[in-house]
Coordinates of C-alpha atoms in Angstrom, one line a residue:
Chain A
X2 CA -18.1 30.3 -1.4
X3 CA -20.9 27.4 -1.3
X4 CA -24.3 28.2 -1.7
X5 CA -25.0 27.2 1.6
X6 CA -22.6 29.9 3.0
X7 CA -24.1 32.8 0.7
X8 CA -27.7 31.5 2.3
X9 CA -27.4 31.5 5.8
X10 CA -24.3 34.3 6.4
X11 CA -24.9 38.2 5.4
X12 CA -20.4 38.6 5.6
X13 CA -20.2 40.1 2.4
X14 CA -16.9 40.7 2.7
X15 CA -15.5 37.4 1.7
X16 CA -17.7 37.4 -1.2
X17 CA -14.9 41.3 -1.7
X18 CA -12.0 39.3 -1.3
X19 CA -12.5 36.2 -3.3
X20 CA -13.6 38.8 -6.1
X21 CA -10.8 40.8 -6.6
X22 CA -8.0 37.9 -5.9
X23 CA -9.8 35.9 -9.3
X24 CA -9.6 39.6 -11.0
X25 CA -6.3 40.7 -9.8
X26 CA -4.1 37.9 -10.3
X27 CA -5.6 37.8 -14.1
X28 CA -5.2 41.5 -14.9
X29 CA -1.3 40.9 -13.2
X30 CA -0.9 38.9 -16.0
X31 CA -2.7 40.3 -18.7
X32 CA -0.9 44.0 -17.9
X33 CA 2.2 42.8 -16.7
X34 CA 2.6 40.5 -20.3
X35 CA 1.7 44.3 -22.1
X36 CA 5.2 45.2 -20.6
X37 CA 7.2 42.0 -21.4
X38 CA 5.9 42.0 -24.8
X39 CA 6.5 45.5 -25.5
X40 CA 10.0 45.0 -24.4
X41 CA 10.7 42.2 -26.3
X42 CA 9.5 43.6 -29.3
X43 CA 12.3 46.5 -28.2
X44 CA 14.8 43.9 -28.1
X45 CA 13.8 42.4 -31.7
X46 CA 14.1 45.4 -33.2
X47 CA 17.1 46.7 -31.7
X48 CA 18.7 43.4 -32.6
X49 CA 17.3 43.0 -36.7
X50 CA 18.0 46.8 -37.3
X51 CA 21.8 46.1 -36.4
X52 CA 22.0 43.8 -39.2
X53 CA 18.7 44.7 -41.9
X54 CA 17.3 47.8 -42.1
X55 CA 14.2 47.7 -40.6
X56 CA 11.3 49.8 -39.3
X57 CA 9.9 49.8 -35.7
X58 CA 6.3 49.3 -37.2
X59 CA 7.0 46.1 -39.2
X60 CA 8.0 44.0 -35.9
X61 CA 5.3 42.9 -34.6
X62 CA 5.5 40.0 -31.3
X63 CA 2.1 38.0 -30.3
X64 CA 2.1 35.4 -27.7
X65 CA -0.8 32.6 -27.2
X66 CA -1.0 31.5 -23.8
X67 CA -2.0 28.1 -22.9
X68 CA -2.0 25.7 -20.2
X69 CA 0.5 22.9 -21.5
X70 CA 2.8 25.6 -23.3
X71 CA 2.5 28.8 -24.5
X72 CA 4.2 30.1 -28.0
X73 CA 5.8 33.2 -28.8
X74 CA 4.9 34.5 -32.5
X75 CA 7.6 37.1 -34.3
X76 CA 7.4 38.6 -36.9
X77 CA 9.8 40.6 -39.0
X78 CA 8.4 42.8 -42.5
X79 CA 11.8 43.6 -44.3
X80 CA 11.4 46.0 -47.4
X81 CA 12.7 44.4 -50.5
X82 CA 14.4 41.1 -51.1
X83 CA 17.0 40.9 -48.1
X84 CA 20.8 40.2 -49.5
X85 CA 22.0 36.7 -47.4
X86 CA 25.8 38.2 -48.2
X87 CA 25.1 40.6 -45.7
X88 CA 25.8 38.3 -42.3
X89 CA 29.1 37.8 -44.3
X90 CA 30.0 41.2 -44.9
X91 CA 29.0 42.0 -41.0
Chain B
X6 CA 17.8 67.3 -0.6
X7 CA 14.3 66.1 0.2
X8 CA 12.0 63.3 0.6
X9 CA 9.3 63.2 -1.8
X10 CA 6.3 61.5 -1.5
X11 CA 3.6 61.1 -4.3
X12 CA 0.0 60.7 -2.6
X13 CA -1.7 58.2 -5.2
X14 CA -4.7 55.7 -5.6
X15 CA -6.1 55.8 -9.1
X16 CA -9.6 55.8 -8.3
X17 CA -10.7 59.2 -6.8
X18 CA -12.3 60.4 -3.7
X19 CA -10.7 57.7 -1.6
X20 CA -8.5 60.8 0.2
X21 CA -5.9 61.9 -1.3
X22 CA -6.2 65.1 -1.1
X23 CA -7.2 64.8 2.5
X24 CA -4.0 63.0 3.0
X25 CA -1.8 65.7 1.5
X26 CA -2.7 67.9 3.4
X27 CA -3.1 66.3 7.0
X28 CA 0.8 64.2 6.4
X29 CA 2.3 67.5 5.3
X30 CA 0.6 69.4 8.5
X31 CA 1.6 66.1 10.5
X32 CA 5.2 66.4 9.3
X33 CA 5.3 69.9 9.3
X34 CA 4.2 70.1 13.3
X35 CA 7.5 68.2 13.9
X36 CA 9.4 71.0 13.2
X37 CA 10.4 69.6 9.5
X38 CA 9.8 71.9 6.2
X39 CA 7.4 70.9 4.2
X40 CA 5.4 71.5 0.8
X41 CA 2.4 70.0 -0.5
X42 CA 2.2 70.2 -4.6
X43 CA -1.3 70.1 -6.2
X44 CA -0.8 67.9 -9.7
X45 CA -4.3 68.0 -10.4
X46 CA -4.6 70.5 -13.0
X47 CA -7.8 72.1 -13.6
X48 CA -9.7 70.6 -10.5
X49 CA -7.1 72.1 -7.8
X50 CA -8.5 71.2 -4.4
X51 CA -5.9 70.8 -1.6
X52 CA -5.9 75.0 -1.5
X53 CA -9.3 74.6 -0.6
X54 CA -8.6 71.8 2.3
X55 CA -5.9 73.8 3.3
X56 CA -7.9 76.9 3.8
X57 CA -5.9 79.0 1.8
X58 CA -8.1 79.3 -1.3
X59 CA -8.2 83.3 -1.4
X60 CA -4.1 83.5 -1.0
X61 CA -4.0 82.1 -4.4
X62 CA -2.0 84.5 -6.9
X63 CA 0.0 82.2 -8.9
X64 CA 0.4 78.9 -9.3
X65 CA 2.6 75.9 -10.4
X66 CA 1.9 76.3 -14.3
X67 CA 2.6 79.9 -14.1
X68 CA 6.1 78.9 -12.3
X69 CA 6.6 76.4 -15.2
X70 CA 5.6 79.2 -18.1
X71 CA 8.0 81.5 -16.5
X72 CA 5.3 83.8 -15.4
X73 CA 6.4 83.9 -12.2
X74 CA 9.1 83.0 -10.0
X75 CA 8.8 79.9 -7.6
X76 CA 8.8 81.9 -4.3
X77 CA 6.3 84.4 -5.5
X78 CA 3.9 81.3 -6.2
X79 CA 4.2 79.4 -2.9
X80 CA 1.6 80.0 -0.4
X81 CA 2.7 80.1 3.5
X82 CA 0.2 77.9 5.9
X83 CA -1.3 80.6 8.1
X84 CA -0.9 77.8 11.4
X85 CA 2.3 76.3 10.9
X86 CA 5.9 78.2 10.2
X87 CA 7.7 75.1 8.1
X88 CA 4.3 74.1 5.7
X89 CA 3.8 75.6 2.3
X90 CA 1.8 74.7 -0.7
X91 CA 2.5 75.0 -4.2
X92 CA -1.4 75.4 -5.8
X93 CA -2.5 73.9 -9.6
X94 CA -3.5 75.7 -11.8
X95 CA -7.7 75.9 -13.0
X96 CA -6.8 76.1 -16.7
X97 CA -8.6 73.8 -18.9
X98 CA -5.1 73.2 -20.9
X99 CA -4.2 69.5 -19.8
X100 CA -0.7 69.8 -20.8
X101 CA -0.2 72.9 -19.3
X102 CA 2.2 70.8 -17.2
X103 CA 5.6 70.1 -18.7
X104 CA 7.6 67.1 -18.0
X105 CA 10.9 69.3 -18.2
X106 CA 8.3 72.1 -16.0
X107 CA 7.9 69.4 -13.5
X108 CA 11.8 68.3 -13.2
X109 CA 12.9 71.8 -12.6
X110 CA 10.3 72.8 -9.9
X111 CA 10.7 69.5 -8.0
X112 CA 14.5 70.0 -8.0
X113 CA 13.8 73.3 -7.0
X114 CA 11.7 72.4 -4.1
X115 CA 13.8 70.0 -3.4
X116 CA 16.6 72.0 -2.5
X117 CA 14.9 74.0 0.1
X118 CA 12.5 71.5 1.9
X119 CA 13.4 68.4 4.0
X120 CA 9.4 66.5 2.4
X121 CA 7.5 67.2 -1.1
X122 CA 4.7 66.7 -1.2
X123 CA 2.7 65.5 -4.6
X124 CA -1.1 65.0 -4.6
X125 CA -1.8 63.3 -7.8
X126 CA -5.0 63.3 -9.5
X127 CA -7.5 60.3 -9.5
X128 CA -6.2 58.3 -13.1
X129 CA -3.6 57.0 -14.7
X130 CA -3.2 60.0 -17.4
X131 CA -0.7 62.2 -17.6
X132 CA -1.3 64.3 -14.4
X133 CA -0.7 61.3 -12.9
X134 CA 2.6 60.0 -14.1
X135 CA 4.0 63.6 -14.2
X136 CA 2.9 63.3 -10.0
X137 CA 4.2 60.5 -9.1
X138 CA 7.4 60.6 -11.4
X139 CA 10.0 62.1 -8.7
X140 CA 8.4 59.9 -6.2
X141 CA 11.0 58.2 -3.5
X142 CA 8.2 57.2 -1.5
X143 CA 4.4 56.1 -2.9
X144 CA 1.5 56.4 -0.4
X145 CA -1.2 54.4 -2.1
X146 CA -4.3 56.0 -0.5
X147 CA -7.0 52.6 -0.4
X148 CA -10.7 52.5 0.6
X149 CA -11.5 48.7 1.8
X150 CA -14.0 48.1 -0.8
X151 CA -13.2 46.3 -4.3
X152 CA -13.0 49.0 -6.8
X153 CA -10.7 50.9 -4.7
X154 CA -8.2 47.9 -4.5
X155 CA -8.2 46.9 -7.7
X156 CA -7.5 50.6 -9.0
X157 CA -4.7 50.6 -6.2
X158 CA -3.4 47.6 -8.1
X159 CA -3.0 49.0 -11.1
X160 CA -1.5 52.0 -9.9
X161 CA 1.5 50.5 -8.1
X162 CA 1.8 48.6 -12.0
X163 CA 2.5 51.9 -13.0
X164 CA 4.9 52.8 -9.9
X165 CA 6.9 50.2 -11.1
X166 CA 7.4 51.1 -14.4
X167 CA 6.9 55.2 -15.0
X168 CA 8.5 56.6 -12.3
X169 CA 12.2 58.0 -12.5
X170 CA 13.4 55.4 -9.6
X171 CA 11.7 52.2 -12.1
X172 CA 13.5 54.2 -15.3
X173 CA 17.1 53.9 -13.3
X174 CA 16.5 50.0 -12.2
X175 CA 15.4 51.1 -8.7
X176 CA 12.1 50.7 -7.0
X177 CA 9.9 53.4 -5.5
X178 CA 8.9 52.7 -2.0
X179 CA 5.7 52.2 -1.9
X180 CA 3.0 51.9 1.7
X181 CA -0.2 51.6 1.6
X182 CA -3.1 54.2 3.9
X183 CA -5.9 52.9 4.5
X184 CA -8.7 54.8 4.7
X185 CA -12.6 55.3 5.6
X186 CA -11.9 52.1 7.5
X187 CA -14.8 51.4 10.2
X188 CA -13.1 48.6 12.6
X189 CA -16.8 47.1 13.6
X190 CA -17.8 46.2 10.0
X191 CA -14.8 44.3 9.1
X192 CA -15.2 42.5 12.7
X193 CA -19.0 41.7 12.0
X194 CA -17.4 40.8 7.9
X195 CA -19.4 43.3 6.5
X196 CA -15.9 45.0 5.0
X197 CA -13.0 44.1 3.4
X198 CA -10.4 43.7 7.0
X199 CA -7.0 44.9 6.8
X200 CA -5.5 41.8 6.9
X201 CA -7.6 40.9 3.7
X202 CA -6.3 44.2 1.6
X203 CA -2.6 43.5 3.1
X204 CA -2.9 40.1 1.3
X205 CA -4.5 41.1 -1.6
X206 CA -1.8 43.8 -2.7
X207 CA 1.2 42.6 -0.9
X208 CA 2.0 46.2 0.2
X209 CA 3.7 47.6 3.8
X210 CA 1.1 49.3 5.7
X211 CA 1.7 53.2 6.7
X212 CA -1.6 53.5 8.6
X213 CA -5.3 52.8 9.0
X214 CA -7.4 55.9 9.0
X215 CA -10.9 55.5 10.7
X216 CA -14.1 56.7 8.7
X217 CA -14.9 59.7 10.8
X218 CA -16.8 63.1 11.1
X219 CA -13.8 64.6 11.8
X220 CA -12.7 64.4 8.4
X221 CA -15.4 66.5 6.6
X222 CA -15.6 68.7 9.6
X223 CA -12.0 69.5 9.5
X224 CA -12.4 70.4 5.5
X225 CA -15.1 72.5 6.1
X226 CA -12.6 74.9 8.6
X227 CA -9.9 74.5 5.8
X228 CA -8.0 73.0 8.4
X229 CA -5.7 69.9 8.1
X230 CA -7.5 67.0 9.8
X231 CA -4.5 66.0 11.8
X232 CA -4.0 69.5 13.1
X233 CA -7.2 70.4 13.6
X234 CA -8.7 68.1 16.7
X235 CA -5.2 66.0 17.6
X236 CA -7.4 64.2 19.6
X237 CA -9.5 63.0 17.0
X238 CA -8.9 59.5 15.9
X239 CA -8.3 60.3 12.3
X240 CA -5.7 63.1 13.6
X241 CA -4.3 60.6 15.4
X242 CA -4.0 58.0 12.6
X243 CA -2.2 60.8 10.6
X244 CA 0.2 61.8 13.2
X245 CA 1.0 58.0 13.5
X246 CA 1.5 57.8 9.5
X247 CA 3.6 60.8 9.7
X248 CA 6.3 59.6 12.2
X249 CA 6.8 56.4 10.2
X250 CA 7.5 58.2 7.4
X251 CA 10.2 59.8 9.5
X252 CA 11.3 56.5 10.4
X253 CA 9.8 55.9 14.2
X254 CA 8.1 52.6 15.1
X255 CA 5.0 52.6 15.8
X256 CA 2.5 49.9 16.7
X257 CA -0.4 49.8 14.2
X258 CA -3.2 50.2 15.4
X259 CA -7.4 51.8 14.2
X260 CA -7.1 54.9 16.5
X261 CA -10.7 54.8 18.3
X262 CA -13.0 58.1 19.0
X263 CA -12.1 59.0 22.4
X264 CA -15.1 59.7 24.2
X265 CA -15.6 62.7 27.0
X266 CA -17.9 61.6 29.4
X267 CA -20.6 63.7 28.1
X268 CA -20.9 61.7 25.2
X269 CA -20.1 58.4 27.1
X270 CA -23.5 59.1 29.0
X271 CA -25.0 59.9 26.0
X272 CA -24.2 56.8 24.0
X273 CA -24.9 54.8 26.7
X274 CA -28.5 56.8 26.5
X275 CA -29.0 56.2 23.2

């Protein structure tokens, strides 16, 4: 809303609208990536454990948003050196 | 088996217990049976709006503790053969409530009424989620003003993703009430319009409920709002909601004060 508009008009109720459409369609994304993440991080683990042991508190999934591309960070603790003849074995 | 509808909004005081109680009355004057189930725990309220505050003997967390059977703890309206209501409990204890409780008394219910009714508490806590987890339909009770909306917004997040319907890959059916909505502010742009909260949560509309005297009136009697003046324009807005829950068509519309003459003169006075 120009200044010009917030001057010379008391409808306050564009100044509502424009509000919460900024604020809403940020906290969409900032709750609705909570889910996806926490899923993903489901998946991970679901998908190391079948292979490595591994504990549901050593997966951890962080993702950097930004404008051009945004990356995905995972990362798996493992206890112990992890035996590579075990994708034969399996 | 029944309907059941979880009344919801987040933020609190928008209505929602107001809304309980004048949909279930609505839907109850059509013949249909009908309970309304107070979720909020500790700050129990609709047996208050439903005037049946000193018929209270037991209530839903002495169901789920065993304590007493269903029928003993569900309280007949004194007005209308087919409504009931299923009172909280004023312990202090939030988890008094059980999700396993919960499951059994809604399938319970279920069984022997055509609507349930769930009032949820104001939040996103557990109360909440236990409330709205049966849910077929969500009636996301919204005041047109910002906080209102936003908390709205949040709460049909959680719709989609903690209710029983989102667990199996299905969606709960969600319509939003607006309420406390006076017609001449949004025209003069003084409050959010309808069209405005439409857009902004991308929800089907159930009704618009008019900011009115009527409402605090009818609380004061104990008495359902859309039973207790039909006339009134909130009453009217209720009775509206209710038969598009049943499935009628209705054109939407803000339900005006009808005016006696009396009052016509008077205004015209003024």
């Amino acid at each position: 809303m120009t200044l010009w508009k917030r001057l010379f008009t008391n409808n306050s109720a564009p100044q509502a609208r424009e509000r919460l459409q900024i604020l809403l369609s940020h906290e969409r994304q900032v709750l609705g990536g909570e889910d996806l993440l926490s899923s993903l991080r489901e998946d991970i683990l679901a998908a190391v454990a079948k292979r490595v042991p591994c504990e549901r508190d050593s997966v951890k999934v962080r993702l950097e948003r930004g404008a051009p591309m945004s990356v995905l960070e995972i990362e798996v603790e493992i206890r112990g050196n992890v035996d590579l003849g075990m994708t034969k074995a399996a | 088996m029944a309907k059941i509808i979880t009344v919801t909004s987040g933020k609190g005081g928008v209505g929602k217990t107001t809304t309980t109680a004048a949909l279930g009355a609505a839907l109850a004057r059509t013949g249909d049976k009908v309970v309304v189930v107070d979720f909020d725990v500790g700050l129990r309220n609709l047996d208050l709006i439903m005037g049946a505050e000193r018929r209270v003997v037991y209530d839903f967390v002495n169901v789920i503790q065993g304590d007493a059977r269903l029928p003993q703890a569900l309280i007949k309206d004194k007005r209308l053969e087919s409504l009931f209501l299923l009172p909280a409990s004023q312990t202090r204890d939030k988890d008094a409530l059980t999700e396993e409780g919960v499951d059994k008394v809604i399938e319970d219910l279920s069984r022997h009424f055509d609507w349930v009714i769930c009032d949820s508490p104001a939040g996103i806590e557990r109360g909440a989620t236990l409330a709205m987890r049966h849910a077929d339909i969500a009636v996301v009770v919204t005041n047109p003003e910002v906080s209102s909306v936003r908390d709205s917004d949040r709460i049909v997040g959680i719709l989609d993703s903690k209710t029983l319907k989102a667990e199996r890959g299905e969606t709960v059916d969600k319509r939003l009430l607006l309420t406390r909505y006076d017609a001449a502010r949004a025209a003069r742009g003084d409050m959010l319009k309808t069209e405005d909260v439409l857009e902004i949560l991308s929800l089907p509309l159930l009704g618009i409920v008019p900011e009115s005297p009527d409402v605090l009136k009818a609380s004061n009697y104990g008495v359902p709002v859309s039973i207790h003046d039909p006339d009134s324009a909130p009453a009217r807005a209720y009775n509206d909601a209710a038969r598009r829950l049943k499935g009628e068509e209705i054109a939407m519309d803000v339900p005006k004060q009808k005016l006696g003459l009396f009052s016509k003169f008077l205004r015209r006075a003024a």
